[in-house]
Coordinates of C-alpha atoms in Angstrom, one line a residue:
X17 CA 7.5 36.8 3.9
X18 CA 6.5 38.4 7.5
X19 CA 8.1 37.0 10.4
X20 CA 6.4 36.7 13.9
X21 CA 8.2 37.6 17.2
X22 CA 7.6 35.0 19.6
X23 CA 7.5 36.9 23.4
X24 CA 8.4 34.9 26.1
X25 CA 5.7 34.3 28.5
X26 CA 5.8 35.4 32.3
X27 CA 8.0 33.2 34.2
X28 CA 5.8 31.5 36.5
X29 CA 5.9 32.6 40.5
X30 CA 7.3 29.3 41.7
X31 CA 10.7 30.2 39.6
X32 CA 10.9 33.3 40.5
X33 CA 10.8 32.4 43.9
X34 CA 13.6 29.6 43.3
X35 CA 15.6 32.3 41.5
X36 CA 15.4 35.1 43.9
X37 CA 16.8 32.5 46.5
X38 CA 19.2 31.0 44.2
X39 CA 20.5 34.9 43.9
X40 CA 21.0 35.6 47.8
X41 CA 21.2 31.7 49.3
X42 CA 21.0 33.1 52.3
X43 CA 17.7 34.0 52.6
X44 CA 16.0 30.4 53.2
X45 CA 18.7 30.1 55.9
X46 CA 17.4 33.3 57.9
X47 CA 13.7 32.5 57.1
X48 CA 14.5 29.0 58.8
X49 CA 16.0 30.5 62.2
X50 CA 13.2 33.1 62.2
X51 CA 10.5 30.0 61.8
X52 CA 12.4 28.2 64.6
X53 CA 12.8 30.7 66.8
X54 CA 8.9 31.5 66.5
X55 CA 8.0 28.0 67.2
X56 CA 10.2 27.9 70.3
X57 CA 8.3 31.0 71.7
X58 CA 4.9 29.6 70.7
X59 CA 5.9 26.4 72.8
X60 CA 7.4 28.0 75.4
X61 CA 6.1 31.8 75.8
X62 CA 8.7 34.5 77.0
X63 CA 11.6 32.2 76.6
X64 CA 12.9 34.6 74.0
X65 CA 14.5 37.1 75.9
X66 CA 17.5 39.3 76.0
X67 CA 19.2 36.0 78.4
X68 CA 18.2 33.7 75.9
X69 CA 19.3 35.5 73.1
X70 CA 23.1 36.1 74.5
X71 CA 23.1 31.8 76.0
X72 CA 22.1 31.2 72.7
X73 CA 25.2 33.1 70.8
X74 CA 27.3 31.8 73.8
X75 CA 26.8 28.1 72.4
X76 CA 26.3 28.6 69.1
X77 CA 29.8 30.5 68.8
X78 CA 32.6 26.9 69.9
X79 CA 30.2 25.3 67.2
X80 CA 30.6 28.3 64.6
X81 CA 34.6 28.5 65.2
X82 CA 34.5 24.7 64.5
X83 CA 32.6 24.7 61.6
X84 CA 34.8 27.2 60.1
X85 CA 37.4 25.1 60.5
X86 CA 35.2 22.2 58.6
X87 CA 34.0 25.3 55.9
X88 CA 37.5 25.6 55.0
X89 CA 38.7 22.4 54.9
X90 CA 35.1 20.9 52.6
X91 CA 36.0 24.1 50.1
X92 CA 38.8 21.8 49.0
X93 CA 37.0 18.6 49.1
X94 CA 38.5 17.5 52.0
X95 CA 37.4 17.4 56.1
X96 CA 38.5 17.9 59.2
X97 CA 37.1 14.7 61.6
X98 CA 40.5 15.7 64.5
X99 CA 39.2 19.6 65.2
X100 CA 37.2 17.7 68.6
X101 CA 40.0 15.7 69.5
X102 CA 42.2 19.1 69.3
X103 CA 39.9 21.4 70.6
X104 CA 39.5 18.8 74.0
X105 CA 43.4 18.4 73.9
X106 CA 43.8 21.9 74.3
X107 CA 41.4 22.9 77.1
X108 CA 42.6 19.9 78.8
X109 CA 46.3 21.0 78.6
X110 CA 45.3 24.9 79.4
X111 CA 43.3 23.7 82.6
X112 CA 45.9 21.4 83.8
X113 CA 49.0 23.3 83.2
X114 CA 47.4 26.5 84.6
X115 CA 47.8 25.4 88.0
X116 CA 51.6 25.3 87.7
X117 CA 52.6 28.0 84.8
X118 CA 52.5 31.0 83.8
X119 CA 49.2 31.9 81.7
X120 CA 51.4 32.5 78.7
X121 CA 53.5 29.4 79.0
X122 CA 50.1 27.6 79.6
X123 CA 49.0 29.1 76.5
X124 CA 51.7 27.7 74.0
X125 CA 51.8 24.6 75.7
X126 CA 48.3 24.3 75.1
X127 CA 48.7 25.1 71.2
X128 CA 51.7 22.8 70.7
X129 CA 49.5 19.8 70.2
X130 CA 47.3 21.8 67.6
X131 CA 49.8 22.8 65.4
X132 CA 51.5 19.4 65.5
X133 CA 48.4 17.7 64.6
X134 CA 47.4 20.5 61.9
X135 CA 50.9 19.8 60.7
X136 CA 50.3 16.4 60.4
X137 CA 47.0 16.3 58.6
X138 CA 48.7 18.7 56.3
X139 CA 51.4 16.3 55.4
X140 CA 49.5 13.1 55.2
X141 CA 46.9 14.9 52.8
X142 CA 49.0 17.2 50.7
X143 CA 52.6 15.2 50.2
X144 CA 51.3 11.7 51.1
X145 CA 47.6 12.1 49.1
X146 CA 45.9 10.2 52.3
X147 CA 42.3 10.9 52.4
X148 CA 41.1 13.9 54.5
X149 CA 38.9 11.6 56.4
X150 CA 40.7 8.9 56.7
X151 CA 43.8 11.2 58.0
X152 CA 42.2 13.1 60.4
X153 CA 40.4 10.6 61.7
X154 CA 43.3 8.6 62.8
X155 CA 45.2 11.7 64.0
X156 CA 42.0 12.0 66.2
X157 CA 42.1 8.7 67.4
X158 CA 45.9 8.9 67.9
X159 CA 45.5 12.3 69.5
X160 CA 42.6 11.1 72.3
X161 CA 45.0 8.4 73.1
X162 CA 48.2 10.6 73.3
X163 CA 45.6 12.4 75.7
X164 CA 44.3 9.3 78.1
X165 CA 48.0 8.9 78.5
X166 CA 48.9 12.6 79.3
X167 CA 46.2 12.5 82.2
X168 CA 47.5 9.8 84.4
X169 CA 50.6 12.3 84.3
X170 CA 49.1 15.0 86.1
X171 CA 45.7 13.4 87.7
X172 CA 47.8 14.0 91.1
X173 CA 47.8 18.2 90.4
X174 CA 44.2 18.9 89.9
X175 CA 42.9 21.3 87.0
X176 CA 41.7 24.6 86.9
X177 CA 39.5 27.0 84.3
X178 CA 41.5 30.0 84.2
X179 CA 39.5 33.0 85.5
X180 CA 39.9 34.9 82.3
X181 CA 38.5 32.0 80.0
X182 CA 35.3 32.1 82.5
X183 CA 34.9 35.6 81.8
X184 CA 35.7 35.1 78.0
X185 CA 33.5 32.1 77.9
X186 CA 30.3 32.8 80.2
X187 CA 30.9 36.6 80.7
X188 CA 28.4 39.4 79.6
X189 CA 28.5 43.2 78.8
X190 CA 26.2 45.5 79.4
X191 CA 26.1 47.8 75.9
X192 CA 23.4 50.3 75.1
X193 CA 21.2 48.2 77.9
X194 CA 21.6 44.9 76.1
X195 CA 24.1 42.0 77.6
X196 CA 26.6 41.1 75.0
X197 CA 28.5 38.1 75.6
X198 CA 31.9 38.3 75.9
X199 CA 33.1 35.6 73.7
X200 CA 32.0 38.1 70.9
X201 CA 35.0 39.7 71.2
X202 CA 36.9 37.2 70.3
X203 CA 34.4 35.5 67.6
X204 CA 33.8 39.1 66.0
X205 CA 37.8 39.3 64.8
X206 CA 38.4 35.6 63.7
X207 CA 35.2 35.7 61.7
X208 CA 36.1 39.1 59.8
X209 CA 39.1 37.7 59.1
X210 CA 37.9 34.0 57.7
X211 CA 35.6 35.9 55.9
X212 CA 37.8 38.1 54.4
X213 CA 40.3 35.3 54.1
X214 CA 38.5 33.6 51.7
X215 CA 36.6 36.2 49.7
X216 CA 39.6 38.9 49.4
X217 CA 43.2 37.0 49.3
X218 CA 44.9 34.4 47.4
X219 CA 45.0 32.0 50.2
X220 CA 41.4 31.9 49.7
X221 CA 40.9 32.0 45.7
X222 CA 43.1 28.7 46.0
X223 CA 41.3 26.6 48.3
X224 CA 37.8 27.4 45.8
X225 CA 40.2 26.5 43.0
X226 CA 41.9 23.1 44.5
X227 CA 37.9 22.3 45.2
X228 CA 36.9 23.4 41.7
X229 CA 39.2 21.9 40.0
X230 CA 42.4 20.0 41.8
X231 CA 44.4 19.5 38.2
X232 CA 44.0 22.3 36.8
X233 CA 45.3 24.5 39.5
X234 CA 48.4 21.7 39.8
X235 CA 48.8 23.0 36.3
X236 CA 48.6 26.6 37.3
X237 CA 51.6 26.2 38.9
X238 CA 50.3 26.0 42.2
X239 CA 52.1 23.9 45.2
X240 CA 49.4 22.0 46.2
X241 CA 50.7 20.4 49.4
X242 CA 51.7 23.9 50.5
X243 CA 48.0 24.9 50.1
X244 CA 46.6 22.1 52.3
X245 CA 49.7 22.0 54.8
X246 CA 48.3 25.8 55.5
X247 CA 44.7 25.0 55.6
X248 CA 44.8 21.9 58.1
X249 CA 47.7 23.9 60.3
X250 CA 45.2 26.9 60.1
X251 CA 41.8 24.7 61.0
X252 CA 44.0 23.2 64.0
X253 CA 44.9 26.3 65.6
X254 CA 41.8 27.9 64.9
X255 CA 40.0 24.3 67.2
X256 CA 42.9 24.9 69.8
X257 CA 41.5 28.1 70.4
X258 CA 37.7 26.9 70.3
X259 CA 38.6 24.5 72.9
X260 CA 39.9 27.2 75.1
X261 CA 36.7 29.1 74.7
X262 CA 34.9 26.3 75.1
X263 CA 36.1 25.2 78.6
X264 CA 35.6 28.4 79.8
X265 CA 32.1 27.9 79.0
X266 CA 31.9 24.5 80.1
X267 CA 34.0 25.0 83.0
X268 CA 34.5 21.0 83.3
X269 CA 37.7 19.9 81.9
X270 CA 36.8 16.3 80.4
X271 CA 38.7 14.1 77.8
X272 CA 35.5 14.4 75.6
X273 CA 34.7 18.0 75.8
X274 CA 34.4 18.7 72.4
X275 CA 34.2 16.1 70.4
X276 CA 30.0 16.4 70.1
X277 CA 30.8 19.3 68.0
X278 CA 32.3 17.8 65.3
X279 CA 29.4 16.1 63.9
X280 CA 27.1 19.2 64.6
X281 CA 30.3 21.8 62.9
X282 CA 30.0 19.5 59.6
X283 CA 26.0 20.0 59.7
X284 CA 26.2 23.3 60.3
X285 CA 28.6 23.7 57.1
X286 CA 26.6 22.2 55.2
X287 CA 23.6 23.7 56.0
X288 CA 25.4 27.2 55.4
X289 CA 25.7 26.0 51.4
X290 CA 29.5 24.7 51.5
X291 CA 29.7 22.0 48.7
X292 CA 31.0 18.6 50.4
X293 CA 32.3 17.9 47.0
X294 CA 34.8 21.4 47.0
X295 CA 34.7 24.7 45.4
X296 CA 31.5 26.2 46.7
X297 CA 30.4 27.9 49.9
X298 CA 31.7 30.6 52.2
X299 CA 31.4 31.5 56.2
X300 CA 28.5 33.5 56.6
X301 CA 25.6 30.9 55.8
X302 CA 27.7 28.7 58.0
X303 CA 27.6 30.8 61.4
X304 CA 23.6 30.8 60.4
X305 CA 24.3 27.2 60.5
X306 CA 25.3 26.7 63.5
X307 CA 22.8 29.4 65.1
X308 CA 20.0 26.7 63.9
X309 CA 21.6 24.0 65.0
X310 CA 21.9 25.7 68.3
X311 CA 18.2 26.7 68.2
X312 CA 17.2 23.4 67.1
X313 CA 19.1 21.5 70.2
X314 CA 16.8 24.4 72.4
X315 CA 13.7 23.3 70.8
X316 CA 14.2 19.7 71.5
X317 CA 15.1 20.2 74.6
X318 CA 11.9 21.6 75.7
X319 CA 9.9 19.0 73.7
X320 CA 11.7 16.6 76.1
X321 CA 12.4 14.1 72.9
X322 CA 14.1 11.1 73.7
X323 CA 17.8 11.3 72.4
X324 CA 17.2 8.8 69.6
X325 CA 13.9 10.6 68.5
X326 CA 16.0 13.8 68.7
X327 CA 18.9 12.4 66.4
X328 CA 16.4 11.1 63.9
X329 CA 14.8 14.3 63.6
X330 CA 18.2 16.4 64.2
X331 CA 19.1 14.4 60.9
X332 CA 16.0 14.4 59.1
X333 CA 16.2 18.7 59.3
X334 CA 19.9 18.4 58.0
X335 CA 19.4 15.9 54.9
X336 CA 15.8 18.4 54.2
X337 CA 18.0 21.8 54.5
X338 CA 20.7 20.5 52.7
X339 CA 18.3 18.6 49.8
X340 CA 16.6 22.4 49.6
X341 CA 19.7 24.4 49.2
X342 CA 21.2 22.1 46.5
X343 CA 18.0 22.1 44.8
X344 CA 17.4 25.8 45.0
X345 CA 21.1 26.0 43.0
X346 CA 20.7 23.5 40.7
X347 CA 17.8 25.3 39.1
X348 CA 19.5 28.9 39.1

């Protein structure tokens, strides 16, 4: 009795495809800001020059430290709705306290709140099992009010943006005849190490294993409310500082200064391949997240959409993206 070997067929071109992207998720991600960036110059020719380029990373970098702070935080299942509320806390402080203390005193003062609120969040999701939303979003809420109430204190003084946040926030350098901004050299160091963070050290392996799999690494032997108390502590100082950046590029201290990033950060998250359920994602699609999104508010601009035309489509993009890379993984 002869037996016939059956040889697979060729794998069709459309799998291949979805596998080579599955492989380096990425990819799609870059292709988009290339296709985006193309259309922006076809609409508005020139536009895409060495200024535009460094505005561009100028704006896209508050929204990248923010969404870190939401990358972090969704690796565990959870989210971070207060990173506005302390990010606009803090540049408030810094701009109001400036004009009677020292820069450093300034500086911790400005913090204080951050690390209180991280602490807080911590708490209330790691010891008391509150919901991630549901605790940061009243430590937000709690935290713009402690704020309303802090202003009538010093309305009398006057603010001021700190001349070395201007330079760190709006500031360029000339290198090799291209204008780097300055905010780079902060951005550069605190993305190294969140990337590093969470591919190379323990800290990290546990938030992908609380996401993965919350139980089982209880099991492990692993203090969970240690792990979170870190993360949301971590994710506040890391908005404290992203609202210091942030004023210096705004240069206009406001009680809502950042909180229109914290819708945009969770986009840009998502659209970088973190998991909203937990366990799956990492920084670098995420700063590509929020280099589209930052692109995408550009290209709107200049189509001069209404603003509710511009969220509709601003959400429509998201949901597509975001359908496209889980659909690109599922079939890996």
């Amino acid at each position: 009795m002869s037996t016939t070997a059956i040889t697979p067929g060729p794998v069709p071109f459309g799998r291949r495809i979805k596998r080579f992207m599955a492989d380096r998720p990425l990819i799609p991600l870059i292709i988009l800001l290339v296709i985006l960036v193309v259309i922006l110059q076809i609409l508005r020719p020139g536009i895409v020059n060495e200024r535009w380029i460094a505005n561009t990373i100028k704006f896209a970098i508050p929204l990248a430290i923010l969404a870190g702070c939401q990358t972090m935080t969704m690796l565990t299942g959870g989210i971070d709705l207060s990173v506005g509320t302390v990010a606009t806390m803090s540049a408030f402080i810094m701009a109001t306290q400036i004009v009677s203390q020292d820069p450093a005193v300034a500086f911790l003062l400005a913090m204080m709140p951050a690390v209180l609120i991280g602490l807080v969040n911590g708490i209330g999701v790691g010891v008391f099992r509150v919901h991630p939303l549901i605790m940061t979003l009243g430590t937000s809420l709690i935290g713009t009010g402690c704020l309303q109430v802090y202003q009538r204190t010093v309305i009398a003084s006057g603010a001021k943006i700190p001349d070395f946040l201007a330079w760190l926030g709006t500031g360029v350098t000339p290198v090799l005849g291209f204008a780097f901004p300055n905010a780079l050299l902060l951005f550069v160091p605190l993305a190294a190490l969140i990337v590093f963070t969470l591919a190379r050290t323990g800290f990290g392996r546990l938030l992908y294993a609380v996401g993965d799999n919350e139980r089982a690494t209880r099991l492990s032997g692993v203090q969970y409310w240690q792990v979170i108390t870190a993360l949301y502590v971590t994710s506040s100082v890391l908005a404290g500082i992203t609202g210091l950046l942030y004023i210096g590029l705004i240069k206009a201290p406001s009680l809502s200064l950042a909180e229109p990033l914290v819708l945009p950060s969770v986009a840009a998250a998502v659209i970088g391949g973190t998991s909203i359920f937990g366990g799956r994602g990492g920084y670098t699609g995420t700063i590509i997240g929020a280099l589209i999104l930052t692109v995408l508010t550009t290209l709107l601009t200049i189509l001069q959409m209404p603003e509710g035309a511009r969220r509709i489509l601003f959400g429509l993009i998201v949901l597509f993206v975001t359908a496209a890379y889980l659909r690109i993984v599922e079939d890996k």
